[in-house]
Each structure stands twice: as C-alpha cells, then as structure tokens.
C-alpha cells in the first residue's frame, strides 16, 4: 500500500492506520496530510494508531513532525488508540511530542479535538488563527 486514505469530516481530517507502518508510508502520510490541510482548510487532524503494535523511533518522529507541521498550518493534531506497548517503546526511545495530544479512542479524541477547535475559533473571533500568518 503506497498511501493511507484520509477522510474529511467537517473541518477535520481522519486517518486510520490499519496496516504496518513503514518509513516510506509514514513520509507519504506526512506529505498527504499537509497537502490535505491546505487544500481543505482543515482545522483538526485525528490519527488512529490503534492497529499499530510497533512504532519505531523514525515513525514516532514522523508522527511528531506531522503534528508540528499541522500546527503551523493552523490545525490541531490528536493521536488516538495508542497501545500500551507502543507508549512504553516511545518513552524508552526518548521520543517526545511537543505538539501532539493523545486520547484513548476515536470518539474521545474527536470530542477533544472539536472542543479545541471551537475554543480557538472563539478566541480569535470566528476566523482562522493568525498566529502563524
């Protein structure tokens, strides 16, 4: 599989990773998501990694980079469904995610993402966040 499907739900993008993630696929996801944020004007990105049993340091860094790039493009990122073994591995590898928020599942993550988007919309008078303009 060369690409992961990205679904648009309102002003959010949803990616559910259902295959083993390899380096090329992670980089393709990074490119595809940043392009989709710009193309659709999405305000949020939700990445479901519940099917991933293993995440190495490269994949962990790419997920963090996706969140940082999304933030610069005025979209919040939420990663959901992390398995305990993945969390342990990321901590042991020293992978830190400054711009990444996590939730246990898609429902919880989407709720928190919507609340964050709505709060920013209210804070900035209904328009897009101009902190990065």
PDB file of C-alpha atoms in Angstrom:
ATOM      1  CA  UNK A   1       0.000   0.000   0.000  1.00  0.00           C
ATOM      2  CA  UNK A   2       1.502   3.295  -1.103  1.00  0.00           C
ATOM      3  CA  UNK A   3      -0.995   5.655   0.536  1.00  0.00           C
ATOM      4  CA  UNK A   4      -3.339   5.763   3.503  1.00  0.00           C
ATOM      5  CA  UNK A   5      -6.880   7.053   2.998  1.00  0.00           C
ATOM      6  CA  UNK A   6      -7.601  10.455   4.553  1.00  0.00           C
ATOM      7  CA  UNK A   7     -11.254  11.178   5.288  1.00  0.00           C
ATOM      8  CA  UNK A   8     -12.673  14.681   5.677  1.00  0.00           C
ATOM      9  CA  UNK A   9     -15.226  15.013   8.483  1.00  0.00           C
ATOM     10  CA  UNK A  10     -16.413  18.613   8.637  1.00  0.00           C
ATOM     11  CA  UNK A  11     -13.320  20.691   9.265  1.00  0.00           C
ATOM     12  CA  UNK A  12     -11.276  17.706  10.474  1.00  0.00           C
ATOM     13  CA  UNK A  13      -9.241  15.038   8.713  1.00  0.00           C
ATOM     14  CA  UNK A  14      -9.283  11.433   9.927  1.00  0.00           C
ATOM     15  CA  UNK A  15      -6.606   8.836   9.205  1.00  0.00           C
ATOM     16  CA  UNK A  16      -6.984   5.291  10.471  1.00  0.00           C
ATOM     17  CA  UNK A  17      -3.770   3.325  10.099  1.00  0.00           C
ATOM     18  CA  UNK A  18      -4.779  -0.316   9.529  1.00  0.00           C
ATOM     19  CA  UNK A  19      -1.505  -1.609   8.068  1.00  0.00           C
ATOM     20  CA  UNK A  20       2.051  -1.985   9.295  1.00  0.00           C
ATOM     21  CA  UNK A  21       3.662   1.422   9.045  1.00  0.00           C
ATOM     22  CA  UNK A  22       6.971   1.562   7.201  1.00  0.00           C
ATOM     23  CA  UNK A  23       9.195   4.579   6.596  1.00  0.00           C
ATOM     24  CA  UNK A  24       8.002   5.366   3.051  1.00  0.00           C
ATOM     25  CA  UNK A  25       4.359   5.115   4.072  1.00  0.00           C
ATOM     26  CA  UNK A  26       4.953   7.428   7.043  1.00  0.00           C
ATOM     27  CA  UNK A  27       6.622  10.036   4.830  1.00  0.00           C
ATOM     28  CA  UNK A  28       3.818   9.735   2.256  1.00  0.00           C
ATOM     29  CA  UNK A  29       1.277  10.273   5.044  1.00  0.00           C
ATOM     30  CA  UNK A  30       3.167  13.371   6.167  1.00  0.00           C
ATOM     31  CA  UNK A  31       3.072  14.825   2.645  1.00  0.00           C
ATOM     32  CA  UNK A  32      -0.538  13.820   2.007  1.00  0.00           C
ATOM     33  CA  UNK A  33      -1.823  15.215   5.301  1.00  0.00           C
ATOM     34  CA  UNK A  34      -0.081  18.570   4.992  1.00  0.00           C
ATOM     35  CA  UNK A  35      -1.363  18.923   1.429  1.00  0.00           C
ATOM     36  CA  UNK A  36      -4.906  17.992   2.507  1.00  0.00           C
ATOM     37  CA  UNK A  37      -4.843  20.523   5.352  1.00  0.00           C
ATOM     38  CA  UNK A  38      -4.014  23.284   2.880  1.00  0.00           C
ATOM     39  CA  UNK A  39      -6.438  22.012   0.224  1.00  0.00           C
ATOM     40  CA  UNK A  40      -9.415  21.606   2.575  1.00  0.00           C
ATOM     41  CA  UNK A  41      -8.706  24.251   5.212  1.00  0.00           C
ATOM     42  CA  UNK A  42      -8.993  21.555   7.887  1.00  0.00           C
ATOM     43  CA  UNK A  43      -8.681  22.758  11.477  1.00  0.00           C
ATOM     44  CA  UNK A  44      -8.049  19.351  13.026  1.00  0.00           C
ATOM     45  CA  UNK A  45      -6.254  16.084  12.270  1.00  0.00           C
ATOM     46  CA  UNK A  46      -7.077  12.844  14.056  1.00  0.00           C
ATOM     47  CA  UNK A  47      -4.731   9.889  13.546  1.00  0.00           C
ATOM     48  CA  UNK A  48      -5.920   6.493  14.807  1.00  0.00           C
ATOM     49  CA  UNK A  49      -2.963   4.211  15.522  1.00  0.00           C
ATOM     50  CA  UNK A  50      -4.902   1.532  17.427  1.00  0.00           C
ATOM     51  CA  UNK A  51      -3.935  -1.170  14.906  1.00  0.00           C
ATOM     52  CA  UNK A  52      -0.205  -0.477  15.292  1.00  0.00           C
ATOM     53  CA  UNK A  53       1.597  -2.933  17.550  1.00  0.00           C
ATOM     54  CA  UNK A  54       5.041  -1.471  16.868  1.00  0.00           C
ATOM     55  CA  UNK A  55       6.228   2.103  16.380  1.00  0.00           C
ATOM     56  CA  UNK A  56       9.957   2.703  15.974  1.00  0.00           C
ATOM     57  CA  UNK A  57      11.779   5.969  16.615  1.00  0.00           C
ATOM     58  CA  UNK A  58      11.524   7.072  12.966  1.00  0.00           C
ATOM     59  CA  UNK A  59       7.750   6.561  12.812  1.00  0.00           C
ATOM     60  CA  UNK A  60       7.438   8.273  16.192  1.00  0.00           C
ATOM     61  CA  UNK A  61       9.392  11.279  14.915  1.00  0.00           C
ATOM     62  CA  UNK A  62       7.318  11.445  11.724  1.00  0.00           C
ATOM     63  CA  UNK A  63       4.085  11.464  13.753  1.00  0.00           C
ATOM     64  CA  UNK A  64       5.517  14.290  15.862  1.00  0.00           C
ATOM     65  CA  UNK A  65       6.558  16.154  12.721  1.00  0.00           C
ATOM     66  CA  UNK A  66       3.067  15.755  11.266  1.00  0.00           C
ATOM     67  CA  UNK A  67       1.650  17.391  14.387  1.00  0.00           C
ATOM     68  CA  UNK A  68       4.180  20.242  14.262  1.00  0.00           C
ATOM     69  CA  UNK A  69       3.563  20.875  10.560  1.00  0.00           C
ATOM     70  CA  UNK A  70      -0.191  20.721  11.090  1.00  0.00           C
ATOM     71  CA  UNK A  71       0.106  23.275  13.880  1.00  0.00           C
ATOM     72  CA  UNK A  72       1.989  25.681  11.613  1.00  0.00           C
ATOM     73  CA  UNK A  73      -0.842  25.178   9.099  1.00  0.00           C
ATOM     74  CA  UNK A  74      -3.365  26.063  11.865  1.00  0.00           C
ATOM     75  CA  UNK A  75      -4.657  22.556  12.523  1.00  0.00           C
ATOM     76  CA  UNK A  76      -4.605  20.722  15.847  1.00  0.00           C
ATOM     77  CA  UNK A  77      -3.496  17.074  15.884  1.00  0.00           C
ATOM     78  CA  UNK A  78      -4.825  14.277  18.065  1.00  0.00           C
ATOM     79  CA  UNK A  79      -3.348  10.764  18.049  1.00  0.00           C
ATOM     80  CA  UNK A  80      -5.679   8.107  19.393  1.00  0.00           C
ATOM     81  CA  UNK A  81      -5.686   4.415  20.211  1.00  0.00           C
ATOM     82  CA  UNK A  82      -2.065   4.040  21.280  1.00  0.00           C
ATOM     83  CA  UNK A  83      -1.333   0.545  22.571  1.00  0.00           C
ATOM     84  CA  UNK A  84       0.483   0.349  25.942  1.00  0.00           C
ATOM     85  CA  UNK A  85       3.494  -1.358  24.326  1.00  0.00           C
ATOM     86  CA  UNK A  86       3.786   1.497  21.821  1.00  0.00           C
ATOM     87  CA  UNK A  87       3.654   4.087  24.612  1.00  0.00           C
ATOM     88  CA  UNK A  88       6.351   2.236  26.549  1.00  0.00           C
ATOM     89  CA  UNK A  89       8.552   1.945  23.457  1.00  0.00           C
ATOM     90  CA  UNK A  90       8.244   5.643  22.593  1.00  0.00           C
ATOM     91  CA  UNK A  91       9.178   6.660  26.141  1.00  0.00           C
ATOM     92  CA  UNK A  92      12.119   4.232  26.223  1.00  0.00           C
ATOM     93  CA  UNK A  93      13.339   5.579  22.859  1.00  0.00           C
ATOM     94  CA  UNK A  94      13.135   9.137  24.176  1.00  0.00           C
ATOM     95  CA  UNK A  95      10.594  10.242  21.560  1.00  0.00           C
ATOM     96  CA  UNK A  96       8.836  13.401  22.737  1.00  0.00           C
ATOM     97  CA  UNK A  97       5.842  15.009  21.100  1.00  0.00           C
ATOM     98  CA  UNK A  98       5.545  18.729  21.800  1.00  0.00           C
ATOM     99  CA  UNK A  99       2.558  19.399  19.565  1.00  0.00           C
ATOM    100  CA  UNK A 100       0.769  16.074  19.914  1.00  0.00           C
ATOM    101  CA  UNK A 101      -2.240  15.452  22.077  1.00  0.00           C
ATOM    102  CA  UNK A 102      -3.466  11.928  22.673  1.00  0.00           C
ATOM    103  CA  UNK A 103      -6.725  10.226  23.576  1.00  0.00           C
ATOM    104  CA  UNK A 104      -7.708   6.653  24.255  1.00  0.00           C
ATOM    105  CA  UNK A 105     -10.087   6.241  21.317  1.00  0.00           C
ATOM    106  CA  UNK A 106     -11.530   7.971  18.248  1.00  0.00           C
ATOM    107  CA  UNK A 107     -14.696   9.144  19.995  1.00  0.00           C
ATOM    108  CA  UNK A 108     -12.830  10.748  22.894  1.00  0.00           C
ATOM    109  CA  UNK A 109     -10.198  12.187  20.562  1.00  0.00           C
ATOM    110  CA  UNK A 110     -12.724  13.727  18.181  1.00  0.00           C
ATOM    111  CA  UNK A 111     -14.596  15.288  21.096  1.00  0.00           C
ATOM    112  CA  UNK A 112     -11.426  16.850  22.494  1.00  0.00           C
ATOM    113  CA  UNK A 113     -10.310  17.970  19.032  1.00  0.00           C
ATOM    114  CA  UNK A 114     -13.696  19.634  18.355  1.00  0.00           C
ATOM    115  CA  UNK A 115     -13.548  21.397  21.734  1.00  0.00           C
ATOM    116  CA  UNK A 116     -10.051  22.695  20.971  1.00  0.00           C
ATOM    117  CA  UNK A 117     -11.069  23.937  17.523  1.00  0.00           C
ATOM    118  CA  UNK A 118     -14.175  25.635  18.918  1.00  0.00           C
ATOM    119  CA  UNK A 119     -12.144  27.298  21.688  1.00  0.00           C
ATOM    120  CA  UNK A 120      -9.625  28.686  19.190  1.00  0.00           C
ATOM    121  CA  UNK A 121     -12.422  29.858  16.925  1.00  0.00           C
ATOM    122  CA  UNK A 122     -13.994  31.757  19.848  1.00  0.00           C
ATOM    123  CA  UNK A 123     -10.627  33.120  20.995  1.00  0.00           C
ATOM    124  CA  UNK A 124      -9.852  34.531  17.558  1.00  0.00           C
ATOM    125  CA  UNK A 125     -13.305  35.906  16.741  1.00  0.00           C
ATOM    126  CA  UNK A 126     -14.538  33.138  14.472  1.00  0.00           C
ATOM    127  CA  UNK A 127     -11.732  33.388  11.923  1.00  0.00           C
ATOM    128  CA  UNK A 128      -8.636  31.352  11.404  1.00  0.00           C
ATOM    129  CA  UNK A 129      -5.883  31.586  13.976  1.00  0.00           C
ATOM    130  CA  UNK A 130      -3.451  34.225  12.705  1.00  0.00           C
ATOM    131  CA  UNK A 131      -0.539  33.325  14.984  1.00  0.00           C
ATOM    132  CA  UNK A 132       1.350  31.799  12.062  1.00  0.00           C
ATOM    133  CA  UNK A 133       0.381  34.261   9.315  1.00  0.00           C
TER     134      UNK A 133
END
